[in-house]
């Protein structure tokens, strides 16, 4: 089991990595993310978990330099979900979609070295199946029943 690495943020705004016993920067934290290191950032002033805040800072820096990942339109749409009835469902949908994308990227990297055309065909079929399942879950959560024979939403009977 992967042990969670603890990073501490001190009032002087510095981050301290308890595993290597040294101060680190956001660039170092980004490297931990890129290397799939499981970590948690604790604010020493009140012992609160500020991991999300640090990750958002890293995203902001990434978005500020180079080619942005999020368009203004996409960010606007995401902001509109905050506080709405579908916020939780949207967050779950985004997380599931990103997990799926990461798994597919990993599988693609592995299989492209073997038989590229067969791998692409297999992955395309798998994508269709997974996206259909995600769409069905999303529609059900929104109150629609799904016709599983032809995958079309139906109005929910009253």
Tab-separated table of C-alpha atoms in Angstrom, residues 7 18 26 37 44 57 65 91 102 120 122-123 132:
chain	number	residue	atom	x	y	z
A	7	UNK	CA	4.086	18.130	3.099
A	18	UNK	CA	8.791	15.602	5.725
A	26	UNK	CA	5.534	24.252	-6.217
A	37	UNK	CA	3.360	10.216	-5.552
A	44	UNK	CA	0.821	24.107	10.175
A	57	UNK	CA	-1.981	26.941	-7.460
A	65	UNK	CA	2.369	29.902	-19.041
A	91	UNK	CA	-17.647	16.507	-10.249
A	102	UNK	CA	-5.718	8.244	-18.035
A	120	UNK	CA	-6.747	1.367	-31.927
A	122	UNK	CA	-9.996	-2.392	-29.633
A	123	UNK	CA	-9.682	0.910	-27.810
A	132	UNK	CA	-22.303	4.791	-23.323
